[in-house]
Tab-separated table of C-alpha atoms and ligand atoms in Angstrom:
chain	number	residue	atom	x	y	z
A	152	MET	CA	7.720	-20.428	-0.433
A	153	GLY	CA	5.652	-17.104	-0.872
A	154	PHE	CA	5.295	-14.339	2.144
A	155	ASN	CA	2.591	-13.883	5.036
A	156	LEU	CA	1.322	-10.872	3.765
A	157	GLY	CA	-0.735	-8.314	5.980
A	158	ILE	CA	-2.533	-5.201	4.201
A	159	LEU	CA	-2.762	-1.656	5.734
A	160	ILE	CA	-5.629	0.837	4.243
A	161	SER	CA	-7.833	3.262	5.204
A	162	GLY	CA	-10.231	3.353	1.860
A	163	ARG	CA	-11.263	1.981	-1.308
A	164	GLY	CA	-8.779	-0.795	-1.470
A	165	SER	CA	-8.512	-1.738	-4.529
A	166	ASN	CA	-4.748	-2.655	-4.110
A	167	MET	CA	-5.586	-5.072	-1.174
A	168	LEU	CA	-7.864	-6.000	-3.556
A	169	ASN	CA	-5.853	-6.898	-6.066
A	170	ILE	CA	-3.186	-8.759	-3.985
A	171	VAL	CA	-5.944	-10.891	-1.897
A	172	ASN	CA	-6.756	-11.768	-5.469
A	173	ALA	CA	-3.902	-12.743	-6.779
A	174	SER	CA	-3.075	-14.776	-3.493
A	175	GLN	CA	-6.158	-17.451	-4.144
A	176	SER	CA	-5.632	-17.708	-8.215
A	177	GLY	CA	-2.180	-18.856	-7.232
A	178	ILE	CA	0.022	-15.903	-9.895
A	179	ILE	CA	1.763	-14.626	-6.550
A	180	ASN	CA	2.364	-16.938	-4.225
A	181	SER	CA	2.147	-14.828	-0.535
A	182	LYS	CA	-1.279	-15.325	1.489
A	183	VAL	CA	-3.082	-12.453	2.622
A	184	LYS	CA	-3.401	-13.638	6.844
A	185	ILE	CA	-5.038	-10.155	8.365
A	186	VAL	CA	-6.340	-7.262	5.970
A	187	ILE	CA	-6.788	-3.853	8.292
A	188	SER	CA	-8.291	-0.652	8.492
A	189	ASN	CA	-6.885	2.321	10.433
A	190	LYS	CA	-10.382	4.585	9.902
A	191	ILE	CA	-13.734	2.652	10.142
A	192	ASN	CA	-15.367	3.307	7.141
A	193	SER	CA	-13.511	2.041	4.749
A	194	GLN	CA	-14.891	0.061	2.027
A	195	GLY	CA	-12.041	-1.790	1.776
A	196	ILE	CA	-13.237	-4.121	4.532
A	197	LYS	CA	-16.267	-5.101	2.676
A	198	LYS	CA	-14.483	-6.564	-0.080
A	199	ALA	CA	-11.167	-8.623	1.635
A	200	LYS	CA	-14.800	-9.678	4.230
A	201	LYS	CA	-16.452	-10.811	1.374
A	202	LYS	CA	-13.026	-12.703	-0.335
A	203	ASN	CA	-13.322	-15.118	3.180
A	204	ILE	CA	-9.898	-13.247	4.604
A	205	LYS	CA	-9.434	-12.046	8.425
A	206	THR	CA	-10.246	-8.385	9.152
A	207	LYS	CA	-9.467	-6.114	11.020
A	208	ILE	CA	-10.228	-2.108	12.003
A	209	ILE	CA	-8.338	-0.769	14.561
A	210	ASN	CA	-9.610	3.006	14.545
A	211	GLN	CA	-6.613	5.677	15.732
A	212	SER	CA	-8.258	8.424	15.567
A	213	LEU	CA	-9.613	6.998	19.361
A	214	TYR	CA	-5.724	7.125	20.647
A	215	LYS	CA	-4.102	8.886	22.528
A	216	THR	CA	-0.929	8.785	20.706
A	217	LYS	CA	0.411	6.859	17.618
A	218	THR	CA	2.598	4.212	19.223
A	219	ASN	CA	-0.517	3.630	21.752
A	220	PHE	CA	-2.244	2.859	18.234
A	221	GLU	CA	1.077	1.025	16.790
A	222	LYS	CA	1.830	-1.042	19.832
A	223	VAL	CA	-2.362	-2.534	19.158
A	224	LEU	CA	-1.351	-2.969	14.704
A	225	ASN	CA	1.991	-4.262	15.970
A	226	ASN	CA	0.039	-7.682	17.536
A	227	SER	CA	-2.338	-8.246	15.737
A	228	LEU	CA	-0.149	-8.676	12.857
A	229	ILE	CA	1.677	-10.392	14.816
A	230	ASP	CA	-1.248	-12.219	16.116
A	231	GLU	CA	-1.820	-13.748	12.887
A	232	ASN	CA	1.725	-14.585	11.596
A	233	VAL	CA	2.688	-12.131	9.441
A	234	ASN	CA	6.271	-11.773	7.915
A	235	PHE	CA	5.449	-8.984	5.722
A	236	ILE	CA	3.199	-5.768	5.054
A	237	CYS	CA	1.456	-4.334	1.857
A	238	LEU	CA	0.353	-0.545	2.424
A	239	ALA	CA	-2.699	-0.006	-0.079
A	240	GLY	CA	-3.533	3.691	0.318
A	241	PHE	CA	-3.081	3.577	4.039
A	242	MET	CA	-3.065	7.170	5.092
A	243	SER	CA	-0.451	6.967	8.373
A	244	ILE	CA	2.494	7.998	8.937
A	245	LEU	CA	4.080	5.389	10.524
A	246	SER	CA	7.133	6.152	12.874
A	247	PRO	CA	10.258	5.088	14.542
A	248	TYR	CA	9.515	3.326	16.960
A	249	PHE	CA	6.895	0.586	14.346
A	250	LEU	CA	9.815	0.306	11.179
A	251	ASN	CA	12.069	-0.625	13.205
A	252	LEU	CA	10.364	-3.847	14.344
A	253	TRP	CA	9.336	-4.128	10.311
A	254	SER	CA	12.832	-2.627	9.130
A	255	ASN	CA	12.910	-3.261	5.541
A	256	LYS	CA	10.199	-5.492	6.005
A	257	ILE	CA	7.300	-2.492	4.449
A	258	ILE	CA	6.830	-1.738	1.112
A	259	ASN	CA	3.919	0.856	-0.227
A	260	ILE	CA	2.622	2.349	-3.432
A	261	HIS	CA	2.100	5.800	-4.916
A	262	PRO	CA	0.476	7.311	-8.250
A	263	SER	CA	3.778	8.814	-9.606
A	264	LEU	CA	6.827	8.782	-10.304
A	265	LEU	CA	8.920	9.296	-7.620
A	266	PRO	CA	11.342	11.032	-6.347
A	267	ASP	CA	8.610	12.994	-7.877
A	268	PHE	CA	4.747	14.501	-6.765
A	269	LYS	CA	5.599	12.810	-2.719
A	270	GLY	CA	2.249	12.886	-0.274
A	271	LYS	CA	-1.342	13.505	-1.476
A	272	ASN	CA	-2.530	14.402	-4.686
A	273	ALA	CA	0.057	13.439	-6.164
A	274	VAL	CA	-2.020	12.915	-9.178
A	275	LYS	CA	-3.385	16.653	-8.890
A	276	GLN	CA	0.363	17.939	-8.765
A	277	ALA	CA	1.784	16.017	-11.790
A	278	LEU	CA	-0.898	17.712	-13.394
A	279	GLU	CA	-0.334	21.643	-12.443
A	280	LYS	CA	3.453	20.274	-13.479
A	281	LYS	CA	2.458	19.789	-17.017
A	282	VAL	CA	4.919	16.958	-16.879
A	283	LYS	CA	4.152	14.007	-19.793
A	284	THR	CA	4.207	11.432	-18.018
A	285	ALA	CA	2.886	9.860	-14.811
A	286	GLY	CA	3.336	6.962	-12.942
A	287	CYS	CA	3.278	4.074	-10.288
A	288	THR	CA	6.618	4.061	-7.806
A	289	VAL	CA	5.971	0.212	-4.754
A	290	HIS	CA	9.093	1.491	-2.356
A	291	PHE	CA	9.782	0.514	0.960
A	292	VAL	CA	8.889	2.356	3.205
A	293	ASP	CA	11.363	4.557	5.610
A	294	GLU	CA	10.638	7.017	8.418
A	295	GLY	CA	9.529	10.214	5.417
A	296	VAL	CA	6.360	10.380	2.649
A	297	ASP	CA	7.581	8.276	0.287
A	298	THR	CA	10.904	8.780	0.535
A	299	GLY	CA	11.894	4.902	0.834
A	300	LYS	CA	14.366	2.610	-1.207
A	301	ILE	CA	12.222	2.789	-4.975
A	302	ILE	CA	11.539	-1.261	-5.864
A	303	ASP	CA	9.580	-0.714	-9.527
A	304	GLN	CA	8.152	2.095	-11.585
A	305	GLU	CA	4.864	2.553	-14.436
A	306	LYS	CA	4.975	5.223	-16.111
A	307	VAL	CA	1.576	6.069	-17.424
A	308	THR	CA	1.567	8.973	-21.338
A	309	ILE	CA	-0.496	12.020	-19.279
A	310	SER	CA	-2.680	12.569	-22.938
A	311	ASN	CA	-3.302	16.750	-23.407
A	312	ASN	CA	-7.759	15.528	-22.158
A	313	ASP	CA	-6.723	14.397	-19.352
A	314	ASP	CA	-8.433	15.311	-15.549
A	315	GLU	CA	-7.215	14.653	-12.056
A	316	GLU	CA	-9.441	11.581	-12.237
A	317	MET	CA	-9.542	9.949	-15.689
A	318	LEU	CA	-5.529	10.402	-14.884
A	319	ALA	CA	-5.901	8.530	-11.739
A	320	LYS	CA	-7.729	5.931	-13.045
A	321	LYS	CA	-4.696	5.018	-15.385
A	322	ILE	CA	-2.148	5.088	-13.532
A	323	LEU	CA	-4.613	3.177	-10.505
A	324	LYS	CA	-4.951	-0.170	-13.806
A	325	LYS	CA	-0.899	0.818	-13.766
A	326	GLU	CA	-0.399	0.305	-10.034
A	327	HIS	CA	-2.905	-3.131	-9.710
A	328	VAL	CA	0.205	-4.764	-12.436
A	329	LEU	CA	3.199	-3.107	-11.094
A	330	TYR	CA	2.662	-4.358	-7.500
A	331	ILE	CA	1.622	-8.164	-7.717
A	332	LYS	CA	5.475	-7.487	-10.397
A	333	VAL	CA	7.023	-6.066	-7.200
A	334	LEU	CA	5.430	-9.026	-5.112
A	335	LYS	CA	7.014	-11.251	-7.083
A	336	GLU	CA	10.427	-10.114	-7.292
A	337	LEU	CA	10.633	-10.338	-3.373
A	338	GLU	CA	9.412	-13.764	-3.550
A	339	ARG	CA	11.829	-14.673	-4.849
A	340	LYS	CA	14.696	-11.930	-4.373
A	341	LEU	CA	14.132	-12.311	-0.133
A	342	LEU	CA	12.428	-15.504	0.307
B	1063	LIG	C1	-3.519	4.530	-5.299
B	1063	LIG	O1	-3.540	5.958	-5.577
B	1063	LIG	C2	-2.133	4.673	-4.332
B	1063	LIG	O2	-1.068	4.361	-4.468
B	1063	LIG	C3	-1.843	5.452	-2.926
B	1063	LIG	O3	-3.939	5.579	-2.494
B	1063	LIG	C4	-4.961	4.859	-3.306
B	1063	LIG	C5	-5.306	3.853	-2.551
B	1063	LIG	O4	-6.524	2.974	-3.324
B	1063	LIG	N1	-0.891	5.451	-1.925
B	1063	LIG	P1	-7.314	1.877	-3.137
B	1063	LIG	O5	-7.373	1.690	-1.546
B	1063	LIG	O6	-5.795	0.182	-3.244
B	1063	LIG	O7	-8.274	1.921	-4.127
């Protein structure tokens, strides 16, 4: 048994594609029911379509309030029988209204060893602080920005010559491994 996943994205969608691949090749039991982008120019939507995954663009900028947007988002997920949500580069803070509807059923991936370097530019923040180890975290989503309960993390050693792009690339590789590891763990624990 696996989850019926809804994946929310805003851009590139490499984590989304990685989850789709893991699902389609049977590495995880969960099925990706729909990929939704809140931005119109998301590269990830094209990638999901190529994999024959149902996609939807809900252009958040057209909605007067976040709740209006989230009502449409919620209905789109319910329509596809989604029962668990993965955020993967989704650039919108979900409101308490939406979080209450999906309590403990939303996870996110962030490119830092939380609780360090929350929010945007996490990789840049790590380099500026001159820490020796960076990494990524999968966590449950709560009302804060990258503050929810940590599920698992992967570390990445920072080399002296790493710039932001190089380090982000190294972290992204680990993100792809970590997200699948966590989904497998949650399939075992929650189902
Ligand atoms: C990843 O670095 C993820 O940790 C962060 O946003 C980025 C999304 O990349 N939340 P992608 O769209 O999955 O390629």
